[in-house]
CSV table of C-alpha atoms in Angstrom, one decimal:
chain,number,residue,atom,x,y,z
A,99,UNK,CA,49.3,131.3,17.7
A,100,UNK,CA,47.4,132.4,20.7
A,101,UNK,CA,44.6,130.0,22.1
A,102,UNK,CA,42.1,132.3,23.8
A,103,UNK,CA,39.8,130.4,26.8
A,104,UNK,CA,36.2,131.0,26.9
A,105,UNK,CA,35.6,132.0,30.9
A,106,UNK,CA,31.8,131.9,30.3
A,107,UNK,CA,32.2,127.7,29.4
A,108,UNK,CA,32.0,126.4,32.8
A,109,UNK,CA,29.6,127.8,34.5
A,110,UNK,CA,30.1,128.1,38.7
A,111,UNK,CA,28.4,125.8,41.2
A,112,UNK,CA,26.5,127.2,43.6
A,113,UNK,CA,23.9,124.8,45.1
A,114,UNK,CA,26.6,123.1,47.5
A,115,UNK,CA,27.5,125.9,49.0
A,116,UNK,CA,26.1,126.1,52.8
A,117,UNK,CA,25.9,128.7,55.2
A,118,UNK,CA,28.2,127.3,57.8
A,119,UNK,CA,25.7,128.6,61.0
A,120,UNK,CA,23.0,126.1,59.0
A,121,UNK,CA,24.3,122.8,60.2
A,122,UNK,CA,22.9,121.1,62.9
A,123,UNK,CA,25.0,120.8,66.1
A,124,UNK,CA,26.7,117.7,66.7
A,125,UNK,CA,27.9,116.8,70.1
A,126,UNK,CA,30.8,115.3,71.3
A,127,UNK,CA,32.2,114.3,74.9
A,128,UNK,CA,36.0,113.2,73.8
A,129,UNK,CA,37.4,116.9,75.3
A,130,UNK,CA,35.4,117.1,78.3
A,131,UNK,CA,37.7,117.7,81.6
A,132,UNK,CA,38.2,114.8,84.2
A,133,UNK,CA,37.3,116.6,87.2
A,134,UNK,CA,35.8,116.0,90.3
A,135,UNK,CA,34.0,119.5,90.7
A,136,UNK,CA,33.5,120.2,86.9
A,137,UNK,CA,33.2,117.0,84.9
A,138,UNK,CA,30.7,114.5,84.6
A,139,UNK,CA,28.5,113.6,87.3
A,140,UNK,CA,28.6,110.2,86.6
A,141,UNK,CA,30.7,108.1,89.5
A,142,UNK,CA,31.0,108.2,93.3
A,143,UNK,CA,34.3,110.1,93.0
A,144,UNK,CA,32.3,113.3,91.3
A,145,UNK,CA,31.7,116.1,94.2
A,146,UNK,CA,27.9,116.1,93.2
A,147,UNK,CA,27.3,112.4,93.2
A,148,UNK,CA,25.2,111.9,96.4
A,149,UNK,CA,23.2,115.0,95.9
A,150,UNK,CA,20.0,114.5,95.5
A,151,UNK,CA,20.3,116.1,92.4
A,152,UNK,CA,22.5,114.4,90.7
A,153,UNK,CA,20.2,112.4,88.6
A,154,UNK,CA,18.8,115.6,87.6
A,155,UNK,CA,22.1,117.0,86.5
A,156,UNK,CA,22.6,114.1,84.0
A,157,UNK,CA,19.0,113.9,82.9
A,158,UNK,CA,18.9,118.2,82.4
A,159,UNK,CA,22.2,117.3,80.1
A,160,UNK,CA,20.9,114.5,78.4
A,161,UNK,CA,17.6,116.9,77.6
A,162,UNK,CA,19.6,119.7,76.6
A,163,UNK,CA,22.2,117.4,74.4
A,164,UNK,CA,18.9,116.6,72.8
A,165,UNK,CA,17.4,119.8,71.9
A,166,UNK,CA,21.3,121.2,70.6
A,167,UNK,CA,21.2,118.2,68.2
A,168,UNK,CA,17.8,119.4,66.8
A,169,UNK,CA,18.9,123.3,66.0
A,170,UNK,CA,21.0,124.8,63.7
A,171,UNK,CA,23.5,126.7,65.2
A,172,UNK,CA,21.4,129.9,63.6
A,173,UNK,CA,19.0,129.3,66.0
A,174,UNK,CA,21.2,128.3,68.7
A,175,UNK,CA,22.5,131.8,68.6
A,176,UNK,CA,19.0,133.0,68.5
A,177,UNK,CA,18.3,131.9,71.6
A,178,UNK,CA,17.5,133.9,74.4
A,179,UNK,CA,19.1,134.1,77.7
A,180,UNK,CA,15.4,134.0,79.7
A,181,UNK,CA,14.6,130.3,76.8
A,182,UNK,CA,14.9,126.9,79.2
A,183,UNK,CA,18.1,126.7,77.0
A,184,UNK,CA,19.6,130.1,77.1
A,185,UNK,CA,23.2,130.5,75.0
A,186,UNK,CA,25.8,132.8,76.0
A,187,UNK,CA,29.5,133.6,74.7
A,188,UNK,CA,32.1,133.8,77.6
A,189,UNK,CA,35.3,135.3,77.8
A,190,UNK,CA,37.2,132.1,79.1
A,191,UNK,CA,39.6,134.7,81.0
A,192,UNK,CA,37.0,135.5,83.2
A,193,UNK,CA,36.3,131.7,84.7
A,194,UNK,CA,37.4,132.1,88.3
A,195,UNK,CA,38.7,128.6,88.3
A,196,UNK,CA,42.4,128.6,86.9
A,197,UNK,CA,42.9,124.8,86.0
A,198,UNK,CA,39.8,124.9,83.4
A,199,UNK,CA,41.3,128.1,82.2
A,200,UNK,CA,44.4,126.0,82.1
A,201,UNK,CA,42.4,123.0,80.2
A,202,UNK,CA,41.1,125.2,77.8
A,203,UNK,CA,44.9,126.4,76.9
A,204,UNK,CA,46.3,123.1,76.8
A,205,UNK,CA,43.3,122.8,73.9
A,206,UNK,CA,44.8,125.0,71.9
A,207,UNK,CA,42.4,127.8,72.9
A,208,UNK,CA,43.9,131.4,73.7
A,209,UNK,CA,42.1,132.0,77.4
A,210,UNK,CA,43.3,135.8,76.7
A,211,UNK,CA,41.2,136.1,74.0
A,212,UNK,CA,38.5,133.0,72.9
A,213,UNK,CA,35.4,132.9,74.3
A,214,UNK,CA,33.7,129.7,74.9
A,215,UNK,CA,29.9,128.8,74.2
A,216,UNK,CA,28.1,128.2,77.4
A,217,UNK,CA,24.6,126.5,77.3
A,218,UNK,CA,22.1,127.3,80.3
A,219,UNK,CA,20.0,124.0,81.6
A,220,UNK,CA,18.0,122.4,83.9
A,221,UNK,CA,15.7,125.5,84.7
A,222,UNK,CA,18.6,127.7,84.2
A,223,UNK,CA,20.3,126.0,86.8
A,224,UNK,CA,23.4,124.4,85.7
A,225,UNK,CA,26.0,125.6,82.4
A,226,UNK,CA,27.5,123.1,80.1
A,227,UNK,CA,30.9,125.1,78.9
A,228,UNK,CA,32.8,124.1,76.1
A,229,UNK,CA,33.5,125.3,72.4
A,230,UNK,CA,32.3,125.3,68.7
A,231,UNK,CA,34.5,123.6,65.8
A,232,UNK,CA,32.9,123.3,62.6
A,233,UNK,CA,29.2,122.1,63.3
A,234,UNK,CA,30.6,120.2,66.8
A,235,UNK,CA,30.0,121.9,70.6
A,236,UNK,CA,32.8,119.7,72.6
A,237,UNK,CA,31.7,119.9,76.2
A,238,UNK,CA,34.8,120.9,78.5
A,239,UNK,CA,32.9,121.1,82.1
A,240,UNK,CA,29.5,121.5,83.4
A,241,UNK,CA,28.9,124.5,86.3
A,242,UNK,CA,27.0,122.7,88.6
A,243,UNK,CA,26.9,125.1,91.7
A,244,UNK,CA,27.7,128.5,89.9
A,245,UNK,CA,31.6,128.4,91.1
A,246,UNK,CA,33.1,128.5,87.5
A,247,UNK,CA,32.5,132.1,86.7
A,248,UNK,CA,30.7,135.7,88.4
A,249,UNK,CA,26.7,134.8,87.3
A,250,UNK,CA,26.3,138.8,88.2
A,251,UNK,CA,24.6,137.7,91.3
């Protein structure tokens, strides 16, 4: 004898089903680069330390790490490239600086092909680079001076 299943029984689930881009973005330091040109500003050993800006580095970040953790990352790909906190998707092949290029292989990234998310801050003065995994942006490095990459200037 032949038992025959009903398929209509068991209704599918729907409701927990989420649009990945509709998370909020987390944040997370544990990848960023030890570097004295590109890392944290955050000892005497950092390039940047005894600017007179280097307070405004870390408070721009802190203000930025702030408003990411606030968005989805819909709207974090809404936003404009002229917004306070522009986004942009950047071939990492194209950094000028080989040992972040380098960093983000040893990552697992492919610098041939990924792109990494770069956030614009401080009065469009500074980039935080890094990548997306799931819902989390980990911060690599933070262009302080422009150096990383061509700005089209």
């Amino acid at each position: 004898m032949m038992k025959i299943k009903n398929t209509d029984s068991a209704k599918p689930e729907y409701k927990n089903l989420k649009e990945p881009n509709s998370e909020l973005c987390l944040i997370s330091l544990e990848r960023i680069i030890d570097c004295a040109d590109y890392g944290l500003c955050m000892d005497k050993n950092h390039k940047h330390y005894n600017e007179q800006k280097a307070k405004k580095y870390n408070t721009q970040l802190i203000k930025l790490f702030h408003y990411l953790c606030r968005k989805s990352w819909n709207e974090i790909y809404g936003m404009r490239k002229n917004q306070e906190y522009g986004y942009e998707h950047f071939p990492i092949k194209d950094f000028d600086i080989n040992h972040i290029k380098e960093y983000f292989q040893k990552l697992g990234k492919d610098i041939n092909k990924d792109k990494c998310d770069i956030f614009r801050f401080g009065a469009q003065e500074f980039r935080a680079c890094g990548y997306r995994k799931a819902n989390t942006f980990y911060l690599i490095c933070i262009d302080y001076d422009f150096s990383l990459y061509n700005h089209g200037n």
